[in-house]
mmCIF file of C-alpha atoms in Angstrom:
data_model
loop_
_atom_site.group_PDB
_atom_site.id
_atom_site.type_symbol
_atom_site.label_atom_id
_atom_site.label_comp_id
_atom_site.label_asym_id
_atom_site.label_seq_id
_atom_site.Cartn_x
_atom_site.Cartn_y
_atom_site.Cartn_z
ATOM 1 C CA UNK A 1 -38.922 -104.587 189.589
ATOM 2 C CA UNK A 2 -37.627 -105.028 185.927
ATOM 3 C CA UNK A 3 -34.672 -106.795 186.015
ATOM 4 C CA UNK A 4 -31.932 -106.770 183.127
ATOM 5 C CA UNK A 5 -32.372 -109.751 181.055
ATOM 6 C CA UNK A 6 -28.717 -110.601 179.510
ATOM 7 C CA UNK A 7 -28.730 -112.323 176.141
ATOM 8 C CA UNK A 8 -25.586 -114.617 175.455
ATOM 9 C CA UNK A 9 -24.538 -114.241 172.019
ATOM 10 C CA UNK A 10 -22.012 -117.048 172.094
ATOM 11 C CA UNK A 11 -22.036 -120.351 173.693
ATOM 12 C CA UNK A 12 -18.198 -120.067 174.606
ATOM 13 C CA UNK A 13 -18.545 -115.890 175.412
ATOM 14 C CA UNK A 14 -19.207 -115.585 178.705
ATOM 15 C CA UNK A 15 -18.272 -111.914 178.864
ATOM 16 C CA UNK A 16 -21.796 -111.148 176.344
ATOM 17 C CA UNK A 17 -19.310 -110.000 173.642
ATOM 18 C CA UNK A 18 -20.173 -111.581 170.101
ATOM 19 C CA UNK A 19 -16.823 -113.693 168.886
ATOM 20 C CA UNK A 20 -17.462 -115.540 165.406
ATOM 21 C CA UNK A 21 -13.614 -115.887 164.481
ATOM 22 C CA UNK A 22 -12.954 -117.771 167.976
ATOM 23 C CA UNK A 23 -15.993 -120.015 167.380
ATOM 24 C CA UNK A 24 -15.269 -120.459 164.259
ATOM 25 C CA UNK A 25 -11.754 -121.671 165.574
ATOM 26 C CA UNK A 26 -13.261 -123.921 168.005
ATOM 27 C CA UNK A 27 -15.519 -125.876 166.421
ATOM 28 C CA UNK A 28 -13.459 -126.876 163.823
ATOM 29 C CA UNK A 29 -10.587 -127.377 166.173
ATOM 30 C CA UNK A 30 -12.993 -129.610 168.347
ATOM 31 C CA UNK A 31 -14.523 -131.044 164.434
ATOM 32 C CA UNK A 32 -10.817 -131.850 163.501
ATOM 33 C CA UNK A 33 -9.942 -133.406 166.817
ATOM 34 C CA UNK A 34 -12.831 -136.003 166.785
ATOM 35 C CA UNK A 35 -11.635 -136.529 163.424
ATOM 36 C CA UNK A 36 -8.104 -137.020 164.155
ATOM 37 C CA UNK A 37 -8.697 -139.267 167.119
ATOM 38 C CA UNK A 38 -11.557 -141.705 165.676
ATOM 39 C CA UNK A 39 -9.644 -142.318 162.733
ATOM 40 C CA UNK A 40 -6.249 -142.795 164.242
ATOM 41 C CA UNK A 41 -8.137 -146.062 165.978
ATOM 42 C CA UNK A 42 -7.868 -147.811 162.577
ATOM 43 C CA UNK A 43 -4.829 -148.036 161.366
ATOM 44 C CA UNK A 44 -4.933 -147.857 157.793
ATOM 45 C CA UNK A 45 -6.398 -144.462 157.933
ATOM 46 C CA UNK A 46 -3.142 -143.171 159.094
ATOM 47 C CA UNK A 47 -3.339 -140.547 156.088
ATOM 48 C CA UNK A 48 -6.808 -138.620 157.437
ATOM 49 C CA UNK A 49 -5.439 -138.772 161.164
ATOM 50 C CA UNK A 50 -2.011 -137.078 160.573
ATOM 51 C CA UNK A 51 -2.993 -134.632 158.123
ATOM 52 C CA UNK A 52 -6.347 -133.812 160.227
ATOM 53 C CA UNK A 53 -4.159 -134.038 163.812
ATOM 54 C CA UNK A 54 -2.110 -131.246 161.994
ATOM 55 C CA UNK A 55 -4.428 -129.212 160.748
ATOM 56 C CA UNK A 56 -6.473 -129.309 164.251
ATOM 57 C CA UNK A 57 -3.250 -128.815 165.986
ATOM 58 C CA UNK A 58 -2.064 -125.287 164.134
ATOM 59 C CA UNK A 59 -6.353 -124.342 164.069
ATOM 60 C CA UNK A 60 -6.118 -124.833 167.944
ATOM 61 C CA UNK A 61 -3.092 -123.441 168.868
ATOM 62 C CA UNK A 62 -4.123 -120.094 166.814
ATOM 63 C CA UNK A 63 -7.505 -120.323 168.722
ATOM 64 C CA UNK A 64 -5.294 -120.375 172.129
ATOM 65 C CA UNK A 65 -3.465 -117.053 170.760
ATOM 66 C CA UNK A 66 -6.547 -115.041 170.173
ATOM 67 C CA UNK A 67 -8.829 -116.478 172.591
ATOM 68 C CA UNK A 68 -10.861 -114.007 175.022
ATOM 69 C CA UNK A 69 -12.714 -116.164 177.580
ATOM 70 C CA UNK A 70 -12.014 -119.265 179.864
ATOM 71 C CA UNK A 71 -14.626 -121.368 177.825
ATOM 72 C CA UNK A 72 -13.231 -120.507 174.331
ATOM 73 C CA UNK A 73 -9.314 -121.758 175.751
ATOM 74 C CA UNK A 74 -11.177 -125.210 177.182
ATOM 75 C CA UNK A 75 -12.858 -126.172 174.455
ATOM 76 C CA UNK A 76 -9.814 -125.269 172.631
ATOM 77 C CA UNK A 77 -7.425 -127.445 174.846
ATOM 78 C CA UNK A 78 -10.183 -130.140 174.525
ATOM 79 C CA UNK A 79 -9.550 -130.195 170.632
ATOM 80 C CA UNK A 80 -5.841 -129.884 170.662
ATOM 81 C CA UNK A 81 -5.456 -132.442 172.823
ATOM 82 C CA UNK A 82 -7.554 -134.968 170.438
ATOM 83 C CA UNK A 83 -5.915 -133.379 167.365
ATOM 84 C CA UNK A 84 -2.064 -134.266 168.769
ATOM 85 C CA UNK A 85 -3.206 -137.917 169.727
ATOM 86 C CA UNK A 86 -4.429 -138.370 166.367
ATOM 87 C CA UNK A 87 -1.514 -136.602 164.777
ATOM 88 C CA UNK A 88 0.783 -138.792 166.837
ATOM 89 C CA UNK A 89 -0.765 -142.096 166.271
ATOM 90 C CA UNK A 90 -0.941 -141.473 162.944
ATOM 91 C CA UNK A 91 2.407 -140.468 162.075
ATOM 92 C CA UNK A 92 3.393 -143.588 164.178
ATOM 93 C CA UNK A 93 1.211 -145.487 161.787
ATOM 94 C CA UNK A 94 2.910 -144.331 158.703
ATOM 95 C CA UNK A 95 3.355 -141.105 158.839
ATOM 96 C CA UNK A 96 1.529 -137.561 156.270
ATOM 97 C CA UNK A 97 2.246 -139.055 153.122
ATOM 98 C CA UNK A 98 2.370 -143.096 153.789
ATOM 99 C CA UNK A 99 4.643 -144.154 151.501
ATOM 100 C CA UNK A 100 4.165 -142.007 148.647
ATOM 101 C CA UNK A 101 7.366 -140.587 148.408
ATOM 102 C CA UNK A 102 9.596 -143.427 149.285
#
């Protein structure tokens, strides 16, 4: 009996369709989140967790409006959800520009 053997083109596509913009959102989403997060632990990199938290947070919430499958809007929620903590943390630490302008 020769069954059908299914090749998965994605890791996040569960529905076997190729999509390289939505992985492409995700990992750096997911890339900017870790970011975001890690660095908002230390406060005097305030600057690369606000600006990266914002970044991560418009990347992701673009990802959410185009996304096709369950896995894609996980991973994405996964990544926004690091990228806000950093943003917020380090806009409570001093903010996008720290002091530059005043």
């Amino acid at each position: 009996m020769a069954q059908a053997v299914r090749r998965q083109t994605s890791l996040f596509a569960t529905d076997g369709k190729p999509h390289p913009l939505q992985d492409t959102l995700v990992a750096v989403t997911l890339v900017l989140g870790v970011i975001a997060f890690v660095s908002s632990l230390f406060h005097h990199l305030h600057l690369l967790s606000s600006w990266a938290g914002l970044v991560g947070i418009l990347t992701g919430a673009y990802g959410q409006f185009i996304s096709v499958t369950t896995r894609e809007r996980t991973a994405l929620i996964i990544g926004l959800g690091a990228s806000a903590f950093g943003f917020f943390l380090g806009m409570a630490h001093g903010g996008l520009f720290g002091g530059v302008f005043g």
